[in-house]
Coordinates of C-alpha atoms in Angstrom, one line a residue:
Chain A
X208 CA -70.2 105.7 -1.1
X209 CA -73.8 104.3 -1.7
X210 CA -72.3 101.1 -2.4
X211 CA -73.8 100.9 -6.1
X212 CA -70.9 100.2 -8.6
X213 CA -70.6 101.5 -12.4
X214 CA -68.1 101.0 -14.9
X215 CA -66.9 102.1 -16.9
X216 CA -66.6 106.0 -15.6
X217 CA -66.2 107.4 -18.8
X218 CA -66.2 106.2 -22.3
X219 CA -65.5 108.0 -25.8
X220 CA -66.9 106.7 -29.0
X221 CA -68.0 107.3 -32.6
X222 CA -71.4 107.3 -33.5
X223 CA -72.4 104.0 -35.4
X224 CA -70.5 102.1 -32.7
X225 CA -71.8 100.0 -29.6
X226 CA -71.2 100.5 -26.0
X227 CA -72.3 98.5 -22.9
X228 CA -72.3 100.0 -19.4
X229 CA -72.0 97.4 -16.5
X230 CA -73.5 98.2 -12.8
X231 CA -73.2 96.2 -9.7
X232 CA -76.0 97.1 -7.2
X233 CA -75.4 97.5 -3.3
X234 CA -75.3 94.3 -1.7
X235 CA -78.4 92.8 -1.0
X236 CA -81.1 95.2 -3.5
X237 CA -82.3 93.0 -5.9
X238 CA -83.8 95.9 -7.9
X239 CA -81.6 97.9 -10.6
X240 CA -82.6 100.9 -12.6
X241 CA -81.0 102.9 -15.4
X242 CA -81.4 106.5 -15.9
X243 CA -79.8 108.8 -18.7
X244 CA -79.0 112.4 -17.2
X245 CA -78.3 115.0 -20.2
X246 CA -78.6 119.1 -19.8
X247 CA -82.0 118.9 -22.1
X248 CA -83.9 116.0 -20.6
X249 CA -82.7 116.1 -17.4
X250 CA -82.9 112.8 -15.7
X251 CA -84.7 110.0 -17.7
X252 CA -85.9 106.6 -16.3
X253 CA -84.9 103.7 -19.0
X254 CA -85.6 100.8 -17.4
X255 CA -86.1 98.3 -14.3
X256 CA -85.0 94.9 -13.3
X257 CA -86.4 92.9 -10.1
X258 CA -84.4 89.7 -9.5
X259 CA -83.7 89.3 -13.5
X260 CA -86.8 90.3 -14.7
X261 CA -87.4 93.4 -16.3
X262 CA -90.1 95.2 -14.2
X263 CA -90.9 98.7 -15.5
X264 CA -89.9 100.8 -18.9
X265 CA -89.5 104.0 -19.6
X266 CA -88.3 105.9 -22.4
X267 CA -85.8 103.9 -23.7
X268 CA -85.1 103.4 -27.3
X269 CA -85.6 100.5 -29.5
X270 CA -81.4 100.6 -30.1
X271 CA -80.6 100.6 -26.2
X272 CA -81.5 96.7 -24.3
X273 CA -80.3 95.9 -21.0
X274 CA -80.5 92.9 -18.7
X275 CA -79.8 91.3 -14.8
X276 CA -78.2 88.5 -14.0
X277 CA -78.1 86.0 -11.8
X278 CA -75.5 87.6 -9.8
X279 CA -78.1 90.9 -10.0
X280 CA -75.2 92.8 -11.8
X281 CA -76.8 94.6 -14.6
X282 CA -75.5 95.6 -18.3
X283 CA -77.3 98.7 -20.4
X284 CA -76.4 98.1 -24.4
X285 CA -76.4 101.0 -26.1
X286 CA -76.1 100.1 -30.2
X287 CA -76.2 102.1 -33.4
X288 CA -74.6 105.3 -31.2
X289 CA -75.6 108.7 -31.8
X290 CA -74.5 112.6 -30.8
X291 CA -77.6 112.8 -29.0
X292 CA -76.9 109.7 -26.7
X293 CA -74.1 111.4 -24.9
X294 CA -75.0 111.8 -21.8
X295 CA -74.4 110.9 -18.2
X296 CA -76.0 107.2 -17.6
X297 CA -77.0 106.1 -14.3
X298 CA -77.5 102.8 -12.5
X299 CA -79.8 102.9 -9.0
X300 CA -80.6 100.1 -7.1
X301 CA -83.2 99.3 -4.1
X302 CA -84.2 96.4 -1.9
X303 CA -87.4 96.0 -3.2
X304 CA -89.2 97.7 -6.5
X305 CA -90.9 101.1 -6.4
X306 CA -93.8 99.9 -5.1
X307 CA -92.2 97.7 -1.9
X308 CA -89.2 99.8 -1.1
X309 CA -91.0 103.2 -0.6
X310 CA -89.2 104.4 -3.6
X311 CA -85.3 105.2 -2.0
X312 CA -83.1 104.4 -4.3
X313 CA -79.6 104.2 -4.3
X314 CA -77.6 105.6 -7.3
X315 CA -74.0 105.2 -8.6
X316 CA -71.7 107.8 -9.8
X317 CA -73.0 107.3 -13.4
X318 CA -71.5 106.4 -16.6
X319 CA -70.4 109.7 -18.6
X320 CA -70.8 108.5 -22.7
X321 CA -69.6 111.0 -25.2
X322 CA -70.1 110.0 -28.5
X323 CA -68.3 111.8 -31.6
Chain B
X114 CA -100.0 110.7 -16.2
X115 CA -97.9 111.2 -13.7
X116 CA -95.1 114.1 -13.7
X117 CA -92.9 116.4 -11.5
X118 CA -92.5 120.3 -12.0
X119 CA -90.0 122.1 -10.1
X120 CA -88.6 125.8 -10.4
X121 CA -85.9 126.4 -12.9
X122 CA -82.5 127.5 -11.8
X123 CA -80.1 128.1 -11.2
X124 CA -80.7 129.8 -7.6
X125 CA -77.8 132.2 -6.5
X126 CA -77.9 132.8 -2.4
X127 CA -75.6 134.2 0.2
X128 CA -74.7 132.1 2.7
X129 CA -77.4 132.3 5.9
X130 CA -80.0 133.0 3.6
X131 CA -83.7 131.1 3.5
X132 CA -84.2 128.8 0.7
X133 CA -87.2 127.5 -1.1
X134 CA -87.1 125.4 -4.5
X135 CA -90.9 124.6 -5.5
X136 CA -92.0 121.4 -6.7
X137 CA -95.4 119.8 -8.0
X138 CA -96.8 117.1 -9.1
X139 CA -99.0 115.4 -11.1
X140 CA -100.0 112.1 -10.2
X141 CA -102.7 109.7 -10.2
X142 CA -103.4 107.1 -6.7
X143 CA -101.3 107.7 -3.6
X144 CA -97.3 108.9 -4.5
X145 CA -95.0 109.7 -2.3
X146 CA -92.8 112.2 -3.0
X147 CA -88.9 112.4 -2.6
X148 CA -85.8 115.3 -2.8
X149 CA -83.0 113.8 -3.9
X150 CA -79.5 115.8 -4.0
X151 CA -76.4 115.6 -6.9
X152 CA -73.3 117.0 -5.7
X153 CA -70.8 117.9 -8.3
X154 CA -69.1 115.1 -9.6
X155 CA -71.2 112.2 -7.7
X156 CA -74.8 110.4 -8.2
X157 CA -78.1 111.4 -6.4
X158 CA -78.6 110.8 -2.9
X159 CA -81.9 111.0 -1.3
X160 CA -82.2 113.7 1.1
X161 CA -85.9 113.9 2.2
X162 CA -89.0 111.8 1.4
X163 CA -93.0 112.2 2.6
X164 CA -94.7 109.4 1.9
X165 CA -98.6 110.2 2.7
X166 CA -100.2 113.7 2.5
X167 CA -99.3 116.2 5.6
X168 CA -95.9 114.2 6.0
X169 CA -93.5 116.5 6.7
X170 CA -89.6 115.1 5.9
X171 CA -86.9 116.3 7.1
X172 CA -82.8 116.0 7.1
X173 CA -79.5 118.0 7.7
X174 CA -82.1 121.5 8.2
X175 CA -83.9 121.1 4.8
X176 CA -87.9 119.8 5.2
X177 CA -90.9 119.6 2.8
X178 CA -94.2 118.7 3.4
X179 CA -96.6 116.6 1.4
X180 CA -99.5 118.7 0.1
X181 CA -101.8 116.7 -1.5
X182 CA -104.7 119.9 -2.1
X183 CA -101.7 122.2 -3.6
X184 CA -100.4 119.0 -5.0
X185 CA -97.0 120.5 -3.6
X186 CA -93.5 119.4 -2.0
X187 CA -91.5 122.5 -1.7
X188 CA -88.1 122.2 -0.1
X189 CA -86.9 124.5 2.2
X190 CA -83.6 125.6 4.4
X191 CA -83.6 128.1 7.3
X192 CA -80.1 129.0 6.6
X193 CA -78.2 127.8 4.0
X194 CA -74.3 127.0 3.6
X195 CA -71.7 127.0 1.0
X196 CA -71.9 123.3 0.9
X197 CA -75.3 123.2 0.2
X198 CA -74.2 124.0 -2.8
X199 CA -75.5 121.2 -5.1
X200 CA -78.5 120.2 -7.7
X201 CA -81.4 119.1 -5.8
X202 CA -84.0 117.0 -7.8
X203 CA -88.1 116.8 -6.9
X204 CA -89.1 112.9 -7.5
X205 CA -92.3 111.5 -7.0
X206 CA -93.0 107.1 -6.5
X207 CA -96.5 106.4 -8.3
X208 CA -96.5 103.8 -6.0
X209 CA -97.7 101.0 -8.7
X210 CA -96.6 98.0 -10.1
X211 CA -94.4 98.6 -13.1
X212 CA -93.6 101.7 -12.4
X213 CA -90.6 103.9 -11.2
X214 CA -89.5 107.2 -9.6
X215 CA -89.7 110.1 -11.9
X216 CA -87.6 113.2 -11.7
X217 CA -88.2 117.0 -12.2
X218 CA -85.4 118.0 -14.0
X219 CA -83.6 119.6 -10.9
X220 CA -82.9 123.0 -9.2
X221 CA -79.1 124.4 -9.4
X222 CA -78.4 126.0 -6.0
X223 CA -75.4 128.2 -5.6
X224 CA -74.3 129.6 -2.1
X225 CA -72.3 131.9 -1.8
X226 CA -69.8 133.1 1.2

């Protein structure tokens, strides 16, 4: 158990619609990252928050936001769904960012999204 | 930019045989450099990581060592075991502000008894 928490597990929708995936990190990291696994892309960094900022971006699309709150629990929106967003979405979380913490990160067991 | 290449899969070995799974990287400044494993059904753990060049990591039999002139981080396993059997993923840290670990897109291993 790395102590990172995801909900929901899995999640089946139709394409148009809007999903949000909620992640709690391990007690005490105050960075979160999200990462969308599918069999093409293999696994894709989205985005980073530090302490409720956002920190770094990858390649997430204009129709996907995400925030950290207070409580460092994170959200990933995913609007305007498409077949091509299913896939398996991941939350990671670390003491410090990339740069501080050495880079070990500590993932979840990932969000699966199927959208029909 | 900075970018990880490992070996397609998936790799098929009998139990007790010697693994490798390449892995290099492209990368700008000072990385260090991580293998992270997926077991079926759970998220990545971190298995290994190097961070400076002639590092060598290490964990449950499996090393890697940082090459910076082959701009390498092949994992390997004396012996491996049916419960080896997992995805294993090359990831490298740019080390820089604003940035954050990339993945190669993973090595299926097998093991067979």
């Amino acid at each position: 158990d790395s102590g990172v928490t995801q909900t929901p597990k899995h999640l089946i929708t139709a394409t148009g619609q809007r999903v949000t995936l909620r992640c709690s990190p391990r007690s005490g990291d105050l960075s979160v990252y999200w990462y969308q696994q599918s069999l093409d892309q293999g696994l894709q960094f989205l985005i980073q928050y530090y302490n409720g900022e956002e920190r770094a971006k990858g390649n997430i699309l204009e129709r996907f936001s995400a925030q950290q709150f207070p409580d460092l629990h994170s959200e990933l929106n995913l609007s305007s769904l498409e077949l091509g967003d299913s896939a398996l979405y991941f939350c990671a979380s670390s003491v410090g960012t990339a740069r501080a913490g050495g880079g070990e990160l500590f993932f979840g067991e990932g969000s699966r999204l199927t959208v029909l | 930019g900075n970018s990880v290449t490992q070996m397609e899969g998936p790799v098929t070995l009998s139990e007790e045989a010697f693994l490798t799974i390449n892995c290099t990287y492209t990368a700008t400044g000072y990385p260090s450099l991580f293998w992270y494993v997926q077991y079926p059904g759970e998220g990545l753990q971190l298995l290994l990581k190097a961070t400076k060049a002639d590092d060598k990591g290490s964990n449950k039999g499996f090393e890697a060592t940082y090459r910076k002139e082959t701009t390498s981080f092949h994992l390997e396993k004396g012996s491996v075991q049916v419960s080896d059997s997992a995805v294993y993923f090359c990831a490298l840290s740019p080390n820089q502000a604003g940035t954050a670990l990339i993945f190669g897109k993973g090595t299926t291993l097998s093991v067979s008894s």
